[in-house]
Short mmCIF file of C-alpha atoms and ligand atoms in Angstrom, two decimals:
data_model
loop_
_atom_site.label_atom_id
_atom_site.label_comp_id
_atom_site.label_asym_id
_atom_site.label_seq_id
_atom_site.Cartn_x
_atom_site.Cartn_y
_atom_site.Cartn_z
CA UNK A 1 37.97 90.16 -0.67
CA UNK A 2 36.39 91.34 2.76
CA UNK A 3 38.48 93.39 5.01
CA UNK A 4 39.20 91.96 8.06
CA UNK A 5 37.03 92.24 10.87
CA UNK A 6 38.43 92.51 14.43
CA UNK A 7 36.12 91.69 17.24
CA UNK A 8 37.22 92.33 20.89
CA UNK A 9 34.90 89.84 23.30
CA UNK A 10 34.20 90.16 26.79
CA UNK A 11 32.83 86.91 28.98
CA UNK A 12 31.87 87.19 32.43
CA UNK A 13 28.54 84.99 32.85
CA UNK A 14 29.71 82.72 35.67
CA UNK A 15 33.36 82.24 37.29
CA UNK A 16 35.68 83.06 34.62
CA UNK A 17 36.47 86.66 33.57
CA UNK A 18 37.67 86.40 29.84
CA UNK A 19 38.59 88.39 26.87
CA UNK A 20 39.91 87.64 23.41
CA UNK A 21 40.16 89.42 20.64
CA UNK A 22 38.87 87.06 17.34
CA UNK A 23 39.35 87.98 13.61
CA UNK A 24 36.61 87.18 10.91
CA UNK A 25 34.59 85.12 13.59
CA UNK A 26 37.32 82.46 12.93
CA UNK A 27 40.82 83.32 14.02
CA UNK A 28 41.47 83.35 17.81
CA UNK A 29 44.27 86.79 17.94
CA UNK A 30 43.95 85.98 21.67
CA UNK A 31 41.78 84.78 24.42
CA UNK A 32 42.63 85.05 28.22
CA UNK A 33 41.09 83.52 30.71
CA UNK A 34 41.20 84.20 34.13
CA UNK A 35 39.63 81.59 36.34
CA UNK A 36 38.18 82.17 39.99
CA UNK A 37 37.39 78.62 40.64
CA UNK A 38 40.18 78.38 43.69
CA UNK A 39 37.78 81.12 45.57
CA UNK A 40 35.12 79.45 44.91
CA UNK A 41 36.27 75.52 45.58
CA UNK A 42 35.68 75.73 49.57
CA UNK A 43 31.91 76.52 49.15
CA UNK A 44 31.62 73.78 47.03
CA UNK A 45 30.14 75.89 43.76
CA UNK A 46 30.08 79.33 42.83
CA UNK A 47 29.10 81.91 45.20
CA UNK A 48 27.77 84.88 42.90
CA UNK A 49 28.67 87.65 44.97
CA UNK A 50 32.57 86.57 45.26
CA UNK A 51 32.19 85.84 41.45
CA UNK A 52 31.33 89.48 40.71
CA UNK A 53 33.71 90.93 43.28
CA UNK A 54 36.45 89.14 40.98
CA UNK A 55 34.96 90.46 37.88
CA UNK A 56 35.62 93.95 38.84
CA UNK A 57 38.81 93.55 39.44
CA UNK A 58 39.83 91.45 36.65
CA UNK A 59 37.81 92.67 33.89
CA UNK A 60 40.11 95.72 32.80
CA UNK A 61 44.02 93.81 33.55
CA UNK A 62 42.24 90.82 30.96
CA UNK A 63 41.11 92.90 28.08
CA UNK A 64 44.19 94.65 28.18
CA UNK A 65 46.03 91.62 28.18
CA UNK A 66 43.70 90.66 25.59
CA UNK A 67 44.58 93.60 23.53
CA UNK A 68 48.46 93.32 24.23
CA UNK A 69 48.44 89.54 23.23
CA UNK A 70 46.43 89.96 19.84
CA UNK A 71 48.83 93.20 19.52
CA UNK A 72 46.00 95.58 18.92
CA UNK A 73 44.59 98.42 20.00
CA UNK A 74 41.24 99.85 20.93
CA UNK A 75 41.44 102.15 17.60
CA UNK A 76 41.91 98.88 15.40
CA UNK A 77 38.73 97.20 16.70
CA UNK A 78 35.50 96.96 14.38
CA UNK A 79 32.92 95.62 17.22
CA UNK A 80 33.01 94.92 20.90
CA UNK A 81 30.86 91.84 21.82
CA UNK A 82 29.90 90.91 25.54
CA UNK A 83 28.22 87.94 26.85
CA UNK A 84 24.64 89.22 27.73
CA UNK A 85 22.69 86.24 29.17
CA UNK A 86 22.23 83.45 30.43
CA UNK A 87 23.93 83.59 33.83
CA UNK A 88 24.84 85.01 37.16
CA UNK A 89 22.79 88.56 36.97
CA UNK A 90 25.84 90.33 38.87
CA UNK A 91 28.53 89.02 37.17
CA UNK A 92 27.00 89.12 33.66
CA UNK A 93 26.86 93.18 34.63
CA UNK A 94 30.39 93.40 35.11
CA UNK A 95 31.12 92.34 31.25
CA UNK A 96 27.95 94.54 29.60
CA UNK A 97 29.19 97.36 31.60
CA UNK A 98 32.94 97.74 30.18
CA UNK A 99 32.08 96.44 26.67
CA UNK A 100 29.44 99.45 26.55
CA UNK A 101 32.39 102.07 28.20
CA UNK A 102 34.60 100.72 25.55
CA UNK A 103 31.75 100.95 22.90
CA UNK A 104 31.01 104.57 23.55
CA UNK A 105 34.43 105.64 24.40
CA UNK A 106 35.76 104.15 21.30
CA UNK A 107 32.51 104.53 19.10
CA UNK A 108 32.11 100.84 18.39
CA UNK A 109 29.12 98.95 17.52
CA UNK A 110 28.22 96.99 20.79
CA UNK A 111 26.88 93.53 20.16
CA UNK A 112 25.23 91.54 23.01
CA UNK A 113 25.79 87.61 22.45
CA UNK A 114 23.96 84.55 24.09
CA UNK A 115 26.23 82.47 25.91
CA UNK A 116 24.88 79.30 24.64
CA UNK A 117 25.42 80.99 20.72
CA UNK A 118 28.73 81.56 21.81
CA UNK A 119 29.48 77.81 23.06
CA UNK A 120 27.94 76.35 19.82
CA UNK A 121 29.95 79.08 17.72
CA UNK A 122 33.09 78.15 19.46
CA UNK A 123 33.40 75.07 16.70
CA UNK A 124 33.56 77.71 14.29
CA UNK A 125 36.93 78.48 15.69
CA UNK A 126 38.26 75.17 14.62
CA UNK A 127 37.29 74.37 11.21
CA UNK A 128 36.14 75.84 7.93
CA UNK A 129 32.71 76.89 8.01
CA UNK A 130 29.29 74.89 9.54
CA UNK A 131 27.59 72.27 7.42
CA UNK A 132 23.75 73.00 7.86
CA UNK A 133 21.37 71.60 8.82
CA UNK A 134 23.35 70.86 11.89
CA UNK A 135 22.83 69.67 15.38
CA UNK A 136 24.38 71.16 18.45
CA UNK A 137 24.49 68.95 21.60
CA UNK A 138 25.12 71.83 24.40
CA UNK A 139 26.17 70.19 27.46
CA UNK A 140 27.45 72.67 30.52
CA UNK A 141 26.87 73.65 34.21
CA UNK A 142 23.65 75.31 33.69
CA UNK A 143 22.30 74.10 30.08
CA UNK A 144 21.56 70.74 28.53
CA UNK A 145 19.90 70.97 25.12
CA UNK A 146 19.84 69.53 21.34
CA UNK A 147 19.62 72.81 19.09
CA UNK A 148 18.81 72.14 15.54
CA UNK A 149 20.58 74.72 13.04
CA UNK A 150 19.39 75.16 9.88
CA UNK A 151 21.47 77.72 8.97
CA UNK A 152 23.71 80.29 10.26
CA UNK A 153 22.47 82.08 13.95
CA UNK A 154 18.63 79.75 13.31
CA UNK A 155 18.94 78.38 16.50
CA UNK A 156 15.59 75.78 17.20
CA UNK A 157 15.78 73.91 20.27
CA UNK A 158 14.28 70.39 20.22
CA UNK A 159 15.16 69.20 23.93
CA UNK A 160 15.99 70.37 27.07
CA UNK A 161 16.45 69.29 30.26
CA UNK A 162 13.59 69.02 32.93
CA UNK A 163 15.64 69.25 36.12
CA UNK A 164 19.56 69.05 36.27
CA UNK A 165 21.78 70.36 33.65
CA UNK A 166 24.28 67.38 32.97
CA UNK A 167 27.35 69.41 33.97
CA UNK A 168 25.39 70.08 37.49
CA UNK A 169 24.62 66.22 38.01
CA UNK A 170 28.33 65.75 37.57
CA UNK A 171 29.00 68.72 40.21
CA UNK A 172 26.43 67.22 42.65
CA UNK A 173 27.65 63.33 42.24
CA UNK A 174 30.78 64.66 42.61
CA UNK A 175 30.46 66.63 45.66
CA UNK A 176 28.36 63.47 47.43
CA UNK A 177 31.64 61.27 46.78
CA UNK A 178 33.84 63.43 48.61
CA UNK A 179 35.91 65.26 44.87
CA UNK A 180 36.34 68.99 44.62
CA UNK A 181 34.22 71.58 42.75
CA UNK A 182 34.40 71.70 39.93
CA UNK A 183 33.40 67.55 39.82
CA UNK A 184 33.01 67.14 36.24
CA UNK A 185 37.26 66.70 35.37
CA UNK A 186 37.30 64.36 38.55
CA UNK A 187 34.33 62.10 37.87
CA UNK A 188 35.84 61.77 34.37
CA UNK A 189 39.04 60.77 35.09
CA UNK A 190 38.07 58.26 37.64
CA UNK A 191 35.49 56.72 35.34
CA UNK A 192 38.33 56.01 33.08
CA UNK A 193 39.86 53.95 35.77
CA UNK A 194 36.70 51.93 36.35
CA UNK A 195 33.78 49.40 34.92
CA UNK A 196 30.35 50.32 34.80
CA UNK A 197 29.48 47.65 36.77
CA UNK A 198 27.04 49.51 39.28
CA UNK A 199 23.24 49.61 37.41
CA UNK A 200 21.96 52.81 37.25
CA UNK A 201 18.84 54.35 35.54
CA UNK A 202 18.37 56.17 32.25
CA UNK A 203 15.80 58.48 31.84
CA UNK A 204 14.61 58.48 28.02
CA UNK A 205 11.55 60.24 28.92
CA UNK A 206 8.73 59.66 25.98
CA UNK A 207 9.94 57.69 23.09
CA UNK A 208 9.89 60.94 20.77
CA UNK A 209 11.14 63.43 23.33
CA UNK A 210 14.57 64.65 22.91
CA UNK A 211 14.34 66.38 26.54
CA UNK A 212 16.70 64.90 29.06
CA UNK A 213 16.26 64.39 32.95
CA UNK A 214 19.35 63.76 35.39
CA UNK A 215 17.87 64.19 38.56
CA UNK A 216 16.69 60.73 38.98
CA UNK A 217 20.38 59.17 38.29
CA UNK A 218 21.89 61.81 40.67
CA UNK A 219 19.49 60.92 43.43
CA UNK A 220 20.02 57.09 42.42
CA UNK A 221 24.15 57.45 42.66
CA UNK A 222 23.53 59.50 46.28
CA UNK A 223 21.33 56.25 47.57
CA UNK A 224 24.25 53.73 46.01
CA UNK A 225 26.85 55.84 48.33
CA UNK A 226 24.51 55.81 51.28
CA UNK A 227 23.73 52.09 51.00
CA UNK A 228 27.45 51.08 50.93
CA UNK A 229 27.99 53.34 54.12
CA UNK A 230 24.99 51.63 56.09
CA UNK A 231 26.47 48.84 55.01
CA UNK A 232 30.02 49.93 56.29
CA UNK A 233 31.80 48.70 52.71
CA UNK A 234 34.13 50.42 50.91
CA UNK A 235 32.89 52.27 48.22
CA UNK A 236 34.00 51.13 44.51
CA UNK A 237 34.62 54.98 44.01
CA UNK A 238 36.01 53.96 40.06
CA UNK A 239 33.20 51.92 39.16
CA UNK A 240 30.89 54.23 40.40
CA UNK A 241 31.92 57.01 38.30
CA UNK A 242 32.30 54.63 35.52
CA UNK A 243 28.94 53.77 35.63
CA UNK A 244 27.24 57.07 36.35
CA UNK A 245 29.05 58.57 33.26
CA UNK A 246 27.98 55.50 31.12
CA UNK A 247 24.32 56.29 31.99
CA UNK A 248 24.91 59.57 31.10
CA UNK A 249 26.62 59.47 27.97
CA UNK A 250 24.39 56.93 26.78
CA UNK A 251 21.20 58.95 26.53
CA UNK A 252 23.00 62.35 25.01
CA UNK A 253 24.45 59.82 22.47
CA UNK A 254 21.19 57.95 21.62
CA UNK A 255 19.40 60.92 21.71
CA UNK A 256 21.56 62.90 19.19
CA UNK A 257 21.57 60.19 16.75
CA UNK A 258 18.06 60.02 16.63
CA UNK A 259 18.00 63.81 16.36
CA UNK A 260 20.76 63.86 13.62
CA UNK A 261 18.67 61.18 11.71
CA UNK A 262 15.50 62.86 12.19
CA UNK A 263 16.58 65.99 10.64
CA UNK A 264 18.59 64.36 8.26
CA UNK A 265 21.58 66.58 9.39
CA UNK A 266 25.38 67.19 8.03
CA UNK A 267 27.33 67.78 11.15
CA UNK A 268 26.93 67.31 14.59
CA UNK A 269 28.75 69.81 16.95
CA UNK A 270 29.30 69.19 20.55
CA UNK A 271 29.42 72.56 23.06
CA UNK A 272 29.72 73.27 26.75
CA UNK A 273 32.05 72.62 29.40
CA UNK A 274 31.00 68.64 29.75
CA UNK A 275 32.23 68.78 25.82
CA UNK A 276 35.43 68.45 27.62
CA UNK A 277 34.32 65.03 28.76
CA UNK A 278 36.65 62.36 27.22
CA UNK A 279 34.29 59.66 27.93
CA UNK A 280 31.72 61.95 25.98
CA UNK A 281 34.13 63.16 23.11
CA UNK A 282 35.08 59.29 22.42
CA UNK A 283 31.33 58.15 22.56
CA UNK A 284 30.25 60.76 20.06
CA UNK A 285 32.57 60.27 17.73
CA UNK A 286 32.57 56.27 17.87
CA UNK A 287 28.92 56.21 17.29
CA UNK A 288 28.70 58.36 14.00
CA UNK A 289 32.24 56.68 12.44
CA UNK A 290 29.67 54.57 10.35
CA UNK A 291 27.33 57.92 9.25
CA UNK A 292 27.98 60.40 6.74
CA UNK A 293 27.86 62.82 9.36
CA UNK A 294 30.66 65.10 10.48
CA UNK A 295 31.15 65.53 14.28
CA UNK A 296 33.10 68.86 15.36
CA UNK A 297 34.47 68.82 18.95
CA UNK A 298 36.34 71.90 20.31
CA UNK A 299 39.45 71.38 21.83
CA UNK A 300 39.33 71.35 25.50
CA UNK A 301 39.79 75.18 26.29
CA UNK A 302 37.50 76.15 23.73
CA UNK A 303 34.48 73.64 25.52
CA UNK A 304 34.93 75.81 28.68
CA UNK A 305 33.65 79.38 29.17
CA UNK A 306 36.23 81.42 27.42
CA UNK A 307 35.26 84.78 25.27
CA UNK A 308 36.90 83.70 21.89
CA UNK A 309 33.61 81.41 21.22
CA UNK A 310 31.44 84.73 22.15
CA UNK A 311 33.51 86.56 19.35
CA UNK A 312 32.87 83.72 17.15
CA UNK A 313 29.21 84.10 17.48
CA UNK A 314 29.24 88.05 17.29
CA UNK A 315 30.81 87.84 14.03
CA UNK A 316 27.31 86.70 12.68
CA UNK A 317 25.99 89.85 14.29
CA UNK A 318 28.72 92.48 13.11
CA UNK A 319 27.84 90.92 9.39
CA UNK A 320 24.02 91.50 9.88
CA UNK A 321 24.22 94.82 11.95
CA UNK A 322 22.35 93.39 14.67
CA UNK A 323 23.82 96.09 17.14
CA UNK A 324 22.71 96.39 20.93
CA UNK A 325 21.91 100.11 22.10
CA UNK A 326 23.49 101.69 25.24
CA UNK A 327 20.36 100.13 27.19
CA UNK A 328 22.05 96.59 27.00
CA UNK A 329 21.76 94.71 30.30
CA UNK A 330 22.47 91.43 31.83
CA UNK A 331 19.81 89.12 30.91
CA UNK A 332 19.90 85.60 33.01
CA UNK A 333 16.59 84.52 31.09
CA UNK A 334 17.62 85.65 27.12
CA UNK A 335 15.91 83.12 24.68
CA UNK A 336 18.43 81.35 22.20
CA UNK A 337 16.14 81.36 19.86
CA UNK A 338 15.47 85.11 20.28
CA UNK A 339 19.15 85.52 20.28
O1 KG4 B 401 30.48 75.75 30.09
P1 KG4 B 401 30.62 75.64 31.44
O2 KG4 B 401 32.75 75.89 31.67
O3 KG4 B 401 30.22 76.66 32.33
C1 KG4 B 401 28.98 76.93 32.05
O4 KG4 B 401 28.42 77.73 31.18
O5 KG4 B 401 28.15 76.19 33.02
O6 KG4 B 401 30.46 74.19 32.16
C2 KG4 B 401 30.93 74.11 33.34
C3 KG4 B 401 30.63 72.47 33.87
C4 KG4 B 401 30.95 72.32 35.11
O7 KG4 B 401 29.76 71.83 35.79
C5 KG4 B 401 32.11 71.26 35.12
O8 KG4 B 401 31.64 70.01 36.12
C6 KG4 B 401 31.76 70.62 33.74
O9 KG4 B 401 31.30 71.52 33.06
N1 KG4 B 401 33.04 69.79 33.02
C7 KG4 B 401 32.83 68.18 33.02
C8 KG4 B 401 34.11 68.35 32.30
N2 KG4 B 401 35.14 69.39 32.39
C9 KG4 B 401 34.12 70.34 32.96
N3 KG4 B 401 32.40 67.88 32.97
C10 KG4 B 401 32.36 66.40 32.54
N4 KG4 B 401 33.41 65.74 32.45
C11 KG4 B 401 34.54 66.97 32.46
N5 KG4 B 401 35.64 66.77 32.16
ZN1 ZN B 402 29.35 77.95 29.78
#
């Protein structure tokens, strides 16, 4: 029986300041998330400078809160983990410096974690164990990727977006139809009340490609909005949201199914902020209902950015002693396969 491992994890890659304490890579003892979304709303997106300033103000408070809620002290910890990248460099740096200071002060191993590895490992917080081989469908504000996992930590990116990330497309479409930032949840809600009656494109790309493209779809939605305006007609906003969402989900689900079949996987794991999308969650579950493949979908609070997912991924590196040095830096362009 192994001793309990306690990891303090920190996530500051974008607009949430988060700290968590995770036991044995699976049990969340605390997961404090402080969102700055109200400060960015009026700009229609995340302003990097504002994000950094909020992180500076929040980080020590949030770390303290995470320890308090977990009822542990720095001395109880086995490691401190932090998102190294990708993300906004100024935002990443706040978390990295906080983690380094804690590691130095308490003589703890320091573990840099890839943000997307974190999103994928959020699934470890809700199940006994992964069933390999697996495919992760990663859908967030900055990423849209199909990742093949032969085993723990062996990430192979088999497809990615060639232009906009799916969350980015959601947010831009939402902005065009006058919805507040972040627009994903609003479109999701409107889509449930509409019908996909408006014909919109689906970018399948080459028949054997697992890549994605959402900029054509985004432009088609923007053109549709302009056409309605020009004709002075009321925009069927629910139907437009439903049609956009149907197009996105259709492509995501079909490509995931093809990958699952080609790679003979035992499990599909959904990851990233857009995994909170109700339409996508239902479609993915339904489409694998007849297959002998498990579908793992984290609850909403573990889909959007949070530090517990970083702690889950870090436990892998703690076990294999893949530690970072004090030269750890925020790295916006870090590669998932080399994580
Ligand atoms: O993973 P995340 O929290 O941050 C990044 O790492 O990017 O993802 C944020 C993205 C935003 O684009 C937001 O609009 C989208 O996730 N999102 C959604 C939903 N909830 C959040 N998109 C569609 N439907 C949702 N329910
Ligand atoms: Zn994220």
